[in-house]
Amino acid sequence: MPRTDVFPPLPSVPSPLVPVTDDPAWTYTSACAGGGGIALLRVWRTADGGHLAIVTENGIAVSITNAAEEIGAALATHYPGPLVILEHYTAGDGAAYDRLDQVLTLPGRASRWRPVWPIPPANPDFELHQAWMREYGSALLTARAL
């Protein structure tokens, strides 16, 4: 039986410049005080028949990190199949550079995060993540629906 508590690999995205969803004012709910928030949501189809979602924090109401469980559940409902969720914080939001973290949400368990980019060369995932960012990540972070 495959383990469900490990981070899935970062997926191949056949059309990184063509998101299937591009919603600059996507609303989400949260159990945190405030009840929810608004974020930029972009979703792509992946080579394995699933989806990759990048949720970008914009500082309106509950943070995407604090609402990770609710965001994961909402996205899984709308995008069935394998789903990889990345949180995106832009430069100036606590750091001088953009950041991507993969989120693993499992029912009944606390969410977990792993840094995707940037990460230090000593990180065991450094080469793999650098290659993924070169092939897909940079295009994904700038892609917008036409």
mmCIF file of N, CA and C in Angstrom:
data_model
loop_
_atom_site.group_PDB
_atom_site.id
_atom_site.type_symbol
_atom_site.label_atom_id
_atom_site.label_comp_id
_atom_site.label_asym_id
_atom_site.label_seq_id
_atom_site.Cartn_x
_atom_site.Cartn_y
_atom_site.Cartn_z
ATOM 1 N N MET A 1 0.848 -1.184 0.000
ATOM 2 C CA MET A 1 0.000 0.000 0.000
ATOM 3 C C MET A 1 0.892 1.245 0.000
ATOM 4 N N PRO A 2 0.682 2.179 -0.940
ATOM 5 C CA PRO A 2 1.538 3.367 -0.995
ATOM 6 C C PRO A 2 1.297 4.276 0.206
ATOM 7 N N ARG A 3 2.347 4.908 0.647
ATOM 8 C CA ARG A 3 2.242 5.855 1.765
ATOM 9 C C ARG A 3 1.557 7.123 1.280
ATOM 10 N N THR A 4 0.677 7.658 2.104
ATOM 11 C CA THR A 4 -0.011 8.899 1.751
ATOM 12 C C THR A 4 0.545 10.092 2.516
ATOM 13 N N ASP A 5 1.495 9.838 3.419
ATOM 14 C CA ASP A 5 2.011 10.920 4.252
ATOM 15 C C ASP A 5 3.340 11.476 3.746
ATOM 16 N N VAL A 6 3.680 11.192 2.495
ATOM 17 C CA VAL A 6 4.898 11.736 1.910
ATOM 18 C C VAL A 6 4.522 12.729 0.806
ATOM 19 N N PHE A 7 5.390 13.677 0.591
ATOM 20 C CA PHE A 7 5.138 14.662 -0.456
ATOM 21 C C PHE A 7 5.233 13.999 -1.822
ATOM 22 N N PRO A 8 4.213 14.222 -2.671
ATOM 23 C CA PRO A 8 4.334 13.699 -4.032
ATOM 24 C C PRO A 8 5.398 14.494 -4.784
ATOM 25 N N PRO A 9 5.985 13.910 -5.817
ATOM 26 C CA PRO A 9 6.992 14.656 -6.582
ATOM 27 C C PRO A 9 6.359 15.853 -7.282
ATOM 28 N N LEU A 10 7.182 16.846 -7.542
ATOM 29 C CA LEU A 10 6.708 17.991 -8.321
ATOM 30 C C LEU A 10 6.374 17.489 -9.718
ATOM 31 N N PRO A 11 5.196 17.842 -10.232
ATOM 32 C CA PRO A 11 4.730 17.229 -11.477
ATOM 33 C C PRO A 11 5.260 17.892 -12.741
ATOM 34 N N SER A 12 5.212 17.137 -13.819
ATOM 35 C CA SER A 12 5.459 17.696 -15.156
ATOM 36 C C SER A 12 4.190 18.427 -15.566
ATOM 37 N N VAL A 13 4.374 19.591 -16.182
ATOM 38 C CA VAL A 13 3.246 20.412 -16.616
ATOM 39 C C VAL A 13 3.411 20.634 -18.118
ATOM 40 N N PRO A 14 2.634 19.898 -18.943
ATOM 41 C CA PRO A 14 2.816 19.981 -20.396
ATOM 42 C C PRO A 14 2.639 21.382 -20.985
ATOM 43 N N SER A 15 1.749 22.183 -20.404
ATOM 44 C CA SER A 15 1.482 23.530 -20.933
ATOM 45 C C SER A 15 1.578 24.563 -19.818
ATOM 46 N N PRO A 16 2.790 24.903 -19.374
ATOM 47 C CA PRO A 16 2.926 25.812 -18.235
ATOM 48 C C PRO A 16 2.390 27.227 -18.484
ATOM 49 N N LEU A 17 2.252 27.612 -19.743
ATOM 50 C CA LEU A 17 1.750 28.950 -20.029
ATOM 51 C C LEU A 17 0.235 28.981 -20.196
ATOM 52 N N VAL A 18 -0.421 27.813 -19.991
ATOM 53 C CA VAL A 18 -1.865 27.729 -20.210
ATOM 54 C C VAL A 18 -2.551 27.159 -18.958
ATOM 55 N N PRO A 19 -2.831 28.002 -17.963
ATOM 56 C CA PRO A 19 -3.550 27.494 -16.797
ATOM 57 C C PRO A 19 -5.006 27.180 -17.146
ATOM 58 N N VAL A 20 -5.582 26.180 -16.472
ATOM 59 C CA VAL A 20 -7.003 25.874 -16.661
ATOM 60 C C VAL A 20 -7.860 26.765 -15.769
ATOM 61 N N THR A 21 -7.246 27.309 -14.727
ATOM 62 C CA THR A 21 -7.903 28.278 -13.854
ATOM 63 C C THR A 21 -6.928 29.401 -13.586
ATOM 64 N N ASP A 22 -7.437 30.618 -13.666
ATOM 65 C CA ASP A 22 -6.656 31.815 -13.342
ATOM 66 C C ASP A 22 -7.631 32.786 -12.690
ATOM 67 N N ASP A 23 -7.695 32.747 -11.366
ATOM 68 C CA ASP A 23 -8.665 33.544 -10.628
ATOM 69 C C ASP A 23 -7.921 34.472 -9.663
ATOM 70 N N PRO A 24 -7.827 35.765 -9.994
ATOM 71 C CA PRO A 24 -7.084 36.692 -9.145
ATOM 72 C C PRO A 24 -7.789 37.035 -7.836
ATOM 73 N N ALA A 25 -9.057 36.653 -7.702
ATOM 74 C CA ALA A 25 -9.812 36.951 -6.482
ATOM 75 C C ALA A 25 -10.534 35.703 -5.981
ATOM 76 N N TRP A 26 -9.809 34.582 -5.945
ATOM 77 C CA TRP A 26 -10.382 33.320 -5.481
ATOM 78 C C TRP A 26 -10.618 33.414 -3.976
ATOM 79 N N THR A 27 -11.801 33.071 -3.529
ATOM 80 C CA THR A 27 -12.123 33.129 -2.105
ATOM 81 C C THR A 27 -12.061 31.734 -1.499
ATOM 82 N N TYR A 28 -11.614 31.682 -0.267
ATOM 83 C CA TYR A 28 -11.538 30.431 0.470
ATOM 84 C C TYR A 28 -12.034 30.667 1.888
ATOM 85 N N THR A 29 -12.504 29.611 2.504
ATOM 86 C CA THR A 29 -12.976 29.694 3.878
ATOM 87 C C THR A 29 -11.873 29.237 4.815
ATOM 88 N N SER A 30 -12.046 29.563 6.085
ATOM 89 C CA SER A 30 -11.071 29.156 7.088
ATOM 90 C C SER A 30 -11.744 29.083 8.444
ATOM 91 N N ALA A 31 -11.294 28.154 9.255
ATOM 92 C CA ALA A 31 -11.781 28.045 10.624
ATOM 93 C C ALA A 31 -11.144 29.116 11.514
ATOM 94 N N CYS A 32 -10.127 29.790 11.005
ATOM 95 C CA CYS A 32 -9.458 30.843 11.766
ATOM 96 C C CYS A 32 -10.385 32.054 11.895
ATOM 97 N N ALA A 33 -10.099 32.888 12.884
ATOM 98 C CA ALA A 33 -10.854 34.128 13.036
ATOM 99 C C ALA A 33 -10.785 34.890 11.723
ATOM 100 N N GLY A 34 -11.874 35.414 11.291
ATOM 101 C CA GLY A 34 -11.920 36.106 10.004
ATOM 102 C C GLY A 34 -12.672 35.287 8.975
ATOM 103 N N GLY A 35 -12.666 33.973 9.138
ATOM 104 C CA GLY A 35 -13.491 33.109 8.317
ATOM 105 C C GLY A 35 -13.011 32.789 6.921
ATOM 106 N N GLY A 36 -11.964 33.436 6.438
ATOM 107 C CA GLY A 36 -11.493 33.126 5.096
ATOM 108 C C GLY A 36 -10.639 34.232 4.524
ATOM 109 N N GLY A 37 -10.435 34.157 3.229
ATOM 110 C CA GLY A 37 -9.593 35.147 2.584
ATOM 111 C C GLY A 37 -9.731 35.100 1.079
ATOM 112 N N ILE A 38 -8.871 35.864 0.436
ATOM 113 C CA ILE A 38 -8.844 35.970 -1.017
ATOM 114 C C ILE A 38 -7.402 35.773 -1.463
ATOM 115 N N ALA A 39 -7.219 34.993 -2.527
ATOM 116 C CA ALA A 39 -5.876 34.733 -3.047
ATOM 117 C C ALA A 39 -5.934 34.642 -4.566
ATOM 118 N N LEU A 40 -4.780 34.715 -5.185
ATOM 119 C CA LEU A 40 -4.649 34.417 -6.614
ATOM 120 C C LEU A 40 -4.517 32.907 -6.722
ATOM 121 N N LEU A 41 -5.415 32.287 -7.500
ATOM 122 C CA LEU A 41 -5.363 30.851 -7.717
ATOM 123 C C LEU A 41 -5.122 30.586 -9.192
ATOM 124 N N ARG A 42 -4.070 29.795 -9.466
ATOM 125 C CA ARG A 42 -3.814 29.309 -10.825
ATOM 126 C C ARG A 42 -3.638 27.805 -10.751
ATOM 127 N N VAL A 43 -4.274 27.100 -11.715
ATOM 128 C CA VAL A 43 -4.244 25.639 -11.738
ATOM 129 C C VAL A 43 -3.921 25.180 -13.154
ATOM 130 N N TRP A 44 -3.070 24.149 -13.254
ATOM 131 C CA TRP A 44 -2.685 23.570 -14.542
ATOM 132 C C TRP A 44 -2.959 22.076 -14.527
ATOM 133 N N ARG A 45 -3.169 21.513 -15.711
ATOM 134 C CA ARG A 45 -3.213 20.056 -15.859
ATOM 135 C C ARG A 45 -1.773 19.546 -15.839
ATOM 136 N N THR A 46 -1.595 18.379 -15.267
ATOM 137 C CA THR A 46 -0.264 17.785 -15.196
ATOM 138 C C THR A 46 -0.201 16.556 -16.100
ATOM 139 N N ALA A 47 1.004 16.121 -16.388
ATOM 140 C CA ALA A 47 1.214 14.996 -17.306
ATOM 141 C C ALA A 47 0.609 13.698 -16.789
ATOM 142 N N ASP A 48 0.427 13.567 -15.470
ATOM 143 C CA ASP A 48 -0.129 12.343 -14.908
ATOM 144 C C ASP A 48 -1.653 12.364 -14.824
ATOM 145 N N GLY A 49 -2.295 13.363 -15.440
ATOM 146 C CA GLY A 49 -3.748 13.458 -15.428
ATOM 147 C C GLY A 49 -4.307 14.187 -14.224
ATOM 148 N N GLY A 50 -3.443 14.718 -13.403
ATOM 149 C CA GLY A 50 -3.868 15.465 -12.220
ATOM 150 C C GLY A 50 -3.781 16.962 -12.444
ATOM 151 N N HIS A 51 -3.546 17.673 -11.344
ATOM 152 C CA HIS A 51 -3.473 19.127 -11.395
ATOM 153 C C HIS A 51 -2.380 19.648 -10.470
ATOM 154 N N LEU A 52 -1.855 20.794 -10.830
ATOM 155 C CA LEU A 52 -0.942 21.567 -9.990
ATOM 156 C C LEU A 52 -1.625 22.881 -9.701
ATOM 157 N N ALA A 53 -1.745 23.233 -8.433
ATOM 158 C CA ALA A 53 -2.343 24.509 -8.036
ATOM 159 C C ALA A 53 -1.287 25.362 -7.361
ATOM 160 N N ILE A 54 -1.215 26.618 -7.774
ATOM 161 C CA ILE A 54 -0.378 27.597 -7.081
ATOM 162 C C ILE A 54 -1.325 28.633 -6.493
ATOM 163 N N VAL A 55 -1.275 28.757 -5.156
ATOM 164 C CA VAL A 55 -2.109 29.703 -4.433
ATOM 165 C C VAL A 55 -1.180 30.812 -3.943
ATOM 166 N N THR A 56 -1.422 32.030 -4.423
ATOM 167 C CA THR A 56 -0.552 33.156 -4.102
ATOM 168 C C THR A 56 -1.196 34.035 -3.034
ATOM 169 N N GLU A 57 -0.480 34.225 -1.949
ATOM 170 C CA GLU A 57 -0.918 35.078 -0.846
ATOM 171 C C GLU A 57 -0.994 36.522 -1.309
ATOM 172 N N ASN A 58 -2.061 37.234 -0.882
ATOM 173 C CA ASN A 58 -2.141 38.661 -1.195
ATOM 174 C C ASN A 58 -2.385 39.517 0.041
ATOM 175 N N GLY A 59 -2.398 38.893 1.216
ATOM 176 C CA GLY A 59 -2.507 39.655 2.447
ATOM 177 C C GLY A 59 -3.919 40.076 2.822
ATOM 178 N N ILE A 60 -4.931 39.525 2.149
ATOM 179 C CA ILE A 60 -6.309 39.892 2.459
ATOM 180 C C ILE A 60 -6.909 38.826 3.373
ATOM 181 N N ALA A 61 -7.153 39.193 4.622
ATOM 182 C CA ALA A 61 -7.795 38.358 5.636
ATOM 183 C C ALA A 61 -6.881 37.212 6.072
ATOM 184 N N VAL A 62 -7.426 35.999 6.229
ATOM 185 C CA VAL A 62 -6.671 34.846 6.754
ATOM 186 C C VAL A 62 -5.613 34.425 5.740
ATOM 187 N N SER A 63 -4.389 34.200 6.210
ATOM 188 C CA SER A 63 -3.306 33.806 5.299
ATOM 189 C C SER A 63 -3.570 32.431 4.706
ATOM 190 N N ILE A 64 -2.988 32.202 3.539
ATOM 191 C CA ILE A 64 -3.142 30.899 2.887
ATOM 192 C C ILE A 64 -2.522 29.790 3.734
ATOM 193 N N THR A 65 -1.486 30.103 4.479
ATOM 194 C CA THR A 65 -0.859 29.112 5.348
ATOM 195 C C THR A 65 -1.808 28.713 6.468
ATOM 196 N N ASN A 66 -2.469 29.684 7.070
ATOM 197 C CA ASN A 66 -3.396 29.384 8.161
ATOM 198 C C ASN A 66 -4.657 28.675 7.680
ATOM 199 N N ALA A 67 -4.958 28.759 6.404
ATOM 200 C CA ALA A 67 -6.149 28.105 5.848
ATOM 201 C C ALA A 67 -5.775 26.899 4.986
ATOM 202 N N ALA A 68 -4.588 26.355 5.163
ATOM 203 C CA ALA A 68 -4.087 25.292 4.285
ATOM 204 C C ALA A 68 -5.032 24.092 4.210
ATOM 205 N N GLU A 69 -5.565 23.652 5.340
ATOM 206 C CA GLU A 69 -6.443 22.475 5.328
ATOM 207 C C GLU A 69 -7.707 22.748 4.516
ATOM 208 N N GLU A 70 -8.310 23.912 4.732
ATOM 209 C CA GLU A 70 -9.538 24.251 4.015
ATOM 210 C C GLU A 70 -9.272 24.444 2.522
ATOM 211 N N ILE A 71 -8.148 25.083 2.205
ATOM 212 C CA ILE A 71 -7.788 25.288 0.794
ATOM 213 C C ILE A 71 -7.557 23.942 0.124
ATOM 214 N N GLY A 72 -6.814 23.044 0.772
ATOM 215 C CA GLY A 72 -6.563 21.723 0.214
ATOM 216 C C GLY A 72 -7.845 20.953 -0.044
ATOM 217 N N ALA A 73 -8.783 20.996 0.908
ATOM 218 C CA ALA A 73 -10.057 20.287 0.745
ATOM 219 C C ALA A 73 -10.874 20.884 -0.402
ATOM 220 N N ALA A 74 -10.913 22.206 -0.499
ATOM 221 C CA ALA A 74 -11.680 22.858 -1.568
ATOM 222 C C ALA A 74 -11.093 22.526 -2.933
ATOM 223 N N LEU A 75 -9.771 22.570 -3.049
ATOM 224 C CA LEU A 75 -9.142 22.278 -4.335
ATOM 225 C C LEU A 75 -9.330 20.810 -4.719
ATOM 226 N N ALA A 76 -9.222 19.910 -3.754
ATOM 227 C CA ALA A 76 -9.404 18.482 -4.049
ATOM 228 C C ALA A 76 -10.816 18.196 -4.554
ATOM 229 N N THR A 77 -11.794 18.943 -4.085
ATOM 230 C CA THR A 77 -13.174 18.775 -4.538
ATOM 231 C C THR A 77 -13.334 19.204 -5.992
ATOM 232 N N HIS A 78 -12.677 20.299 -6.366
ATOM 233 C CA HIS A 78 -12.823 20.853 -7.716
ATOM 234 C C HIS A 78 -11.858 20.255 -8.736
ATOM 235 N N TYR A 79 -10.761 19.693 -8.274
ATOM 236 C CA TYR A 79 -9.738 19.163 -9.179
ATOM 237 C C TYR A 79 -9.402 17.736 -8.767
ATOM 238 N N PRO A 80 -10.228 16.767 -9.190
ATOM 239 C CA PRO A 80 -10.011 15.371 -8.785
ATOM 240 C C PRO A 80 -8.737 14.790 -9.387
ATOM 241 N N GLY A 81 -8.297 13.704 -8.807
ATOM 242 C CA GLY A 81 -7.072 13.055 -9.267
ATOM 243 C C GLY A 81 -5.885 13.560 -8.491
ATOM 244 N N PRO A 82 -4.691 13.191 -8.918
ATOM 245 C CA PRO A 82 -3.490 13.671 -8.225
ATOM 246 C C PRO A 82 -3.460 15.198 -8.205
ATOM 247 N N LEU A 83 -3.199 15.759 -7.033
ATOM 248 C CA LEU A 83 -3.183 17.209 -6.866
ATOM 249 C C LEU A 83 -1.950 17.611 -6.068
ATOM 250 N N VAL A 84 -1.178 18.537 -6.618
ATOM 251 C CA VAL A 84 -0.042 19.116 -5.918
ATOM 252 C C VAL A 84 -0.371 20.582 -5.697
ATOM 253 N N ILE A 85 -0.227 21.025 -4.438
ATOM 254 C CA ILE A 85 -0.535 22.411 -4.083
ATOM 255 C C ILE A 85 0.749 23.100 -3.651
ATOM 256 N N LEU A 86 0.985 24.269 -4.240
ATOM 257 C CA LEU A 86 2.125 25.101 -3.861
ATOM 258 C C LEU A 86 1.612 26.427 -3.315
ATOM 259 N N GLU A 87 2.158 26.833 -2.174
ATOM 260 C CA GLU A 87 1.892 28.175 -1.660
ATOM 261 C C GLU A 87 2.955 29.099 -2.226
ATOM 262 N N HIS A 88 2.518 30.268 -2.666
ATOM 263 C CA HIS A 88 3.425 31.253 -3.250
ATOM 264 C C HIS A 88 3.316 32.554 -2.457
ATOM 265 N N TYR A 89 4.434 32.986 -1.927
ATOM 266 C CA TYR A 89 4.528 34.288 -1.275
ATOM 267 C C TYR A 89 5.444 35.143 -2.127
ATOM 268 N N THR A 90 4.984 36.330 -2.467
ATOM 269 C CA THR A 90 5.772 37.215 -3.326
ATOM 270 C C THR A 90 6.811 37.986 -2.521
ATOM 271 N N ALA A 91 7.808 38.493 -3.211
ATOM 272 C CA ALA A 91 8.856 39.300 -2.586
ATOM 273 C C ALA A 91 8.208 40.457 -1.832
ATOM 274 N N GLY A 92 8.776 40.765 -0.689
ATOM 275 C CA GLY A 92 8.258 41.863 0.113
ATOM 276 C C GLY A 92 7.266 41.398 1.167
ATOM 277 N N ASP A 93 6.828 40.155 1.097
ATOM 278 C CA ASP A 93 5.895 39.605 2.074
ATOM 279 C C ASP A 93 6.690 38.768 3.084
ATOM 280 N N GLY A 94 7.566 39.448 3.822
ATOM 281 C CA GLY A 94 8.380 38.766 4.812
ATOM 282 C C GLY A 94 9.758 38.370 4.320
ATOM 283 N N ALA A 95 10.014 38.502 3.032
ATOM 284 C CA ALA A 95 11.331 38.172 2.478
ATOM 285 C C ALA A 95 11.589 39.061 1.258
ATOM 286 N N ALA A 96 12.831 39.140 0.860
ATOM 287 C CA ALA A 96 13.216 39.983 -0.276
ATOM 288 C C ALA A 96 13.077 39.243 -1.605
ATOM 289 N N TYR A 97 12.507 38.058 -1.599
ATOM 290 C CA TYR A 97 12.407 37.234 -2.807
ATOM 291 C C TYR A 97 11.102 36.430 -2.749
ATOM 292 N N ASP A 98 10.628 35.962 -3.903
ATOM 293 C CA ASP A 98 9.460 35.085 -3.956
ATOM 294 C C ASP A 98 9.820 33.746 -3.316
ATOM 295 N N ARG A 99 8.787 33.079 -2.762
ATOM 296 C CA ARG A 99 8.990 31.760 -2.154
ATOM 297 C C ARG A 99 7.873 30.819 -2.581
ATOM 298 N N LEU A 100 8.234 29.568 -2.792
ATOM 299 C CA LEU A 100 7.265 28.497 -3.084
ATOM 300 C C LEU A 100 7.463 27.381 -2.070
ATOM 301 N N ASP A 101 6.348 26.927 -1.504
ATOM 302 C CA ASP A 101 6.373 25.792 -0.589
ATOM 303 C C ASP A 101 5.293 24.813 -1.018
ATOM 304 N N GLN A 102 5.617 23.533 -1.011
ATOM 305 C CA GLN A 102 4.620 22.511 -1.289
ATOM 306 C C GLN A 102 3.878 22.209 0.000
ATOM 307 N N VAL A 103 2.557 22.056 -0.114
ATOM 308 C CA VAL A 103 1.707 21.788 1.045
ATOM 309 C C VAL A 103 1.147 20.375 0.931
ATOM 310 N N LEU A 104 1.227 19.636 2.006
ATOM 311 C CA LEU A 104 0.627 18.316 2.079
ATOM 312 C C LEU A 104 -0.472 18.380 3.135
ATOM 313 N N THR A 105 -1.709 18.222 2.695
ATOM 314 C CA THR A 105 -2.836 18.218 3.620
ATOM 315 C C THR A 105 -3.476 16.841 3.580
ATOM 316 N N LEU A 106 -3.645 16.265 4.759
ATOM 317 C CA LEU A 106 -4.265 14.955 4.893
ATOM 318 C C LEU A 106 -5.422 15.072 5.874
ATOM 319 N N PRO A 107 -6.562 14.483 5.561
ATOM 320 C CA PRO A 107 -7.722 14.568 6.468
ATOM 321 C C PRO A 107 -7.361 14.118 7.877
ATOM 322 N N GLY A 108 -7.753 14.924 8.848
ATOM 323 C CA GLY A 108 -7.535 14.575 10.242
ATOM 324 C C GLY A 108 -6.111 14.743 10.742
ATOM 325 N N ARG A 109 -5.235 15.328 9.923
ATOM 326 C CA ARG A 109 -3.843 15.520 10.330
ATOM 327 C C ARG A 109 -3.425 16.954 10.060
ATOM 328 N N ALA A 110 -2.416 17.391 10.770
ATOM 329 C CA ALA A 110 -1.892 18.737 10.558
ATOM 330 C C ALA A 110 -1.189 18.799 9.196
ATOM 331 N N SER A 111 -1.337 19.920 8.528
ATOM 332 C CA SER A 111 -0.657 20.115 7.244
ATOM 333 C C SER A 111 0.847 20.139 7.457
ATOM 334 N N ARG A 112 1.561 19.800 6.384
ATOM 335 C CA ARG A 112 3.028 19.862 6.387
ATOM 336 C C ARG A 112 3.468 20.657 5.169
ATOM 337 N N TRP A 113 4.619 21.299 5.278
ATOM 338 C CA TRP A 113 5.175 22.097 4.191
ATOM 339 C C TRP A 113 6.604 21.655 3.922
ATOM 340 N N ARG A 114 6.998 21.774 2.647
ATOM 341 C CA ARG A 114 8.419 21.609 2.323
ATOM 342 C C ARG A 114 8.769 22.725 1.356
ATOM 343 N N PRO A 115 9.907 23.365 1.585
ATOM 344 C CA PRO A 115 10.322 24.427 0.672
ATOM 345 C C PRO A 115 10.656 23.861 -0.705
ATOM 346 N N VAL A 116 10.204 24.568 -1.729
ATOM 347 C CA VAL A 116 10.489 24.192 -3.107
ATOM 348 C C VAL A 116 11.533 25.136 -3.690
ATOM 349 N N TRP A 117 11.337 26.438 -3.436
ATOM 350 C CA TRP A 117 12.220 27.434 -4.019
ATOM 351 C C TRP A 117 12.103 28.741 -3.281
ATOM 352 N N PRO A 118 13.157 29.429 -3.012
ATOM 353 C CA PRO A 118 14.538 28.966 -3.121
ATOM 354 C C PRO A 118 14.891 28.075 -1.942
ATOM 355 N N ILE A 119 15.844 27.204 -2.159
ATOM 356 C CA ILE A 119 16.370 26.369 -1.089
ATOM 357 C C ILE A 119 17.889 26.377 -1.197
ATOM 358 N N PRO A 120 18.565 26.176 -0.086
ATOM 359 C CA PRO A 120 20.032 26.210 -0.114
ATOM 360 C C PRO A 120 20.611 24.972 -0.799
ATOM 361 N N PRO A 121 21.797 25.107 -1.364
ATOM 362 C CA PRO A 121 22.439 23.969 -2.032
ATOM 363 C C PRO A 121 22.622 22.741 -1.137
ATOM 364 N N ALA A 122 22.660 22.918 0.171
ATOM 365 C CA ALA A 122 22.819 21.784 1.083
ATOM 366 C C ALA A 122 21.541 20.956 1.217
ATOM 367 N N ASN A 123 20.405 21.495 0.785
ATOM 368 C CA ASN A 123 19.142 20.763 0.854
ATOM 369 C C ASN A 123 19.222 19.562 -0.084
ATOM 370 N N PRO A 124 18.834 18.368 0.367
ATOM 371 C CA PRO A 124 18.932 17.182 -0.499
ATOM 372 C C PRO A 124 18.079 17.275 -1.769
ATOM 373 N N ASP A 125 17.076 18.142 -1.782
ATOM 374 C CA ASP A 125 16.218 18.316 -2.961
ATOM 375 C C ASP A 125 16.696 19.428 -3.884
ATOM 376 N N PHE A 126 17.831 20.040 -3.576
ATOM 377 C CA PHE A 126 18.272 21.232 -4.309
ATOM 378 C C PHE A 126 18.324 21.020 -5.822
ATOM 379 N N GLU A 127 19.051 20.024 -6.294
ATOM 380 C CA GLU A 127 19.208 19.824 -7.740
ATOM 381 C C GLU A 127 17.870 19.533 -8.416
ATOM 382 N N LEU A 128 17.070 18.686 -7.797
ATOM 383 C CA LEU A 128 15.763 18.330 -8.348
ATOM 384 C C LEU A 128 14.851 19.552 -8.449
ATOM 385 N N HIS A 129 14.805 20.333 -7.395
ATOM 386 C CA HIS A 129 13.945 21.523 -7.398
ATOM 387 C C HIS A 129 14.468 22.603 -8.335
ATOM 388 N N GLN A 130 15.775 22.760 -8.395
ATOM 389 C CA GLN A 130 16.339 23.740 -9.339
ATOM 390 C C GLN A 130 15.973 23.361 -10.774
ATOM 391 N N ALA A 131 16.087 22.082 -11.111
ATOM 392 C CA ALA A 131 15.745 21.626 -12.466
ATOM 393 C C ALA A 131 14.261 21.855 -12.741
ATOM 394 N N TRP A 132 13.389 21.581 -11.756
ATOM 395 C CA TRP A 132 11.956 21.787 -11.939
ATOM 396 C C TRP A 132 11.648 23.271 -12.127
ATOM 397 N N MET A 133 12.300 24.118 -11.344
ATOM 398 C CA MET A 133 12.076 25.567 -11.486
ATOM 399 C C MET A 133 12.526 26.043 -12.859
ATOM 400 N N ARG A 134 13.654 25.539 -13.353
ATOM 401 C CA ARG A 134 14.113 25.938 -14.689
ATOM 402 C C ARG A 134 13.131 25.495 -15.766
ATOM 403 N N GLU A 135 12.626 24.264 -15.645
ATOM 404 C CA GLU A 135 11.749 23.726 -16.681
ATOM 405 C C GLU A 135 10.328 24.260 -16.600
ATOM 406 N N TYR A 136 9.800 24.410 -15.385
ATOM 407 C CA TYR A 136 8.386 24.775 -15.236
ATOM 408 C C TYR A 136 8.149 25.992 -14.340
ATOM 409 N N GLY A 137 8.819 26.044 -13.215
ATOM 410 C CA GLY A 137 8.490 27.002 -12.170
ATOM 411 C C GLY A 137 8.459 28.456 -12.591
ATOM 412 N N SER A 138 9.464 28.909 -13.277
ATOM 413 C CA SER A 138 9.502 30.321 -13.680
ATOM 414 C C SER A 138 8.334 30.676 -14.584
ATOM 415 N N ALA A 139 8.013 29.797 -15.542
ATOM 416 C CA ALA A 139 6.879 30.037 -16.442
ATOM 417 C C ALA A 139 5.571 29.999 -15.655
ATOM 418 N N LEU A 140 5.432 29.081 -14.708
ATOM 419 C CA LEU A 140 4.208 28.973 -13.937
ATOM 420 C C LEU A 140 3.955 30.228 -13.100
ATOM 421 N N LEU A 141 5.004 30.778 -12.541
ATOM 422 C CA LEU A 141 4.829 31.959 -11.688
ATOM 423 C C LEU A 141 4.429 33.205 -12.459
ATOM 424 N N THR A 142 4.678 33.226 -13.755
ATOM 425 C CA THR A 142 4.315 34.404 -14.544
ATOM 426 C C THR A 142 3.112 34.164 -15.447
ATOM 427 N N ALA A 143 2.645 32.920 -15.568
ATOM 428 C CA ALA A 143 1.537 32.586 -16.474
ATOM 429 C C ALA A 143 0.225 33.200 -15.999
ATOM 430 N N ARG A 144 -0.519 33.709 -16.932
ATOM 431 C CA ARG A 144 -1.873 34.225 -16.690
ATOM 432 C C ARG A 144 -2.720 33.809 -17.867
ATOM 433 N N ALA A 145 -3.995 33.522 -17.624
ATOM 434 C CA ALA A 145 -4.894 33.132 -18.707
ATOM 435 C C ALA A 145 -5.046 34.269 -19.681
ATOM 436 N N LEU A 146 -5.215 33.917 -20.941
ATOM 437 C CA LEU A 146 -5.375 34.929 -21.978
ATOM 438 C C LEU A 146 -6.791 35.433 -22.027
#
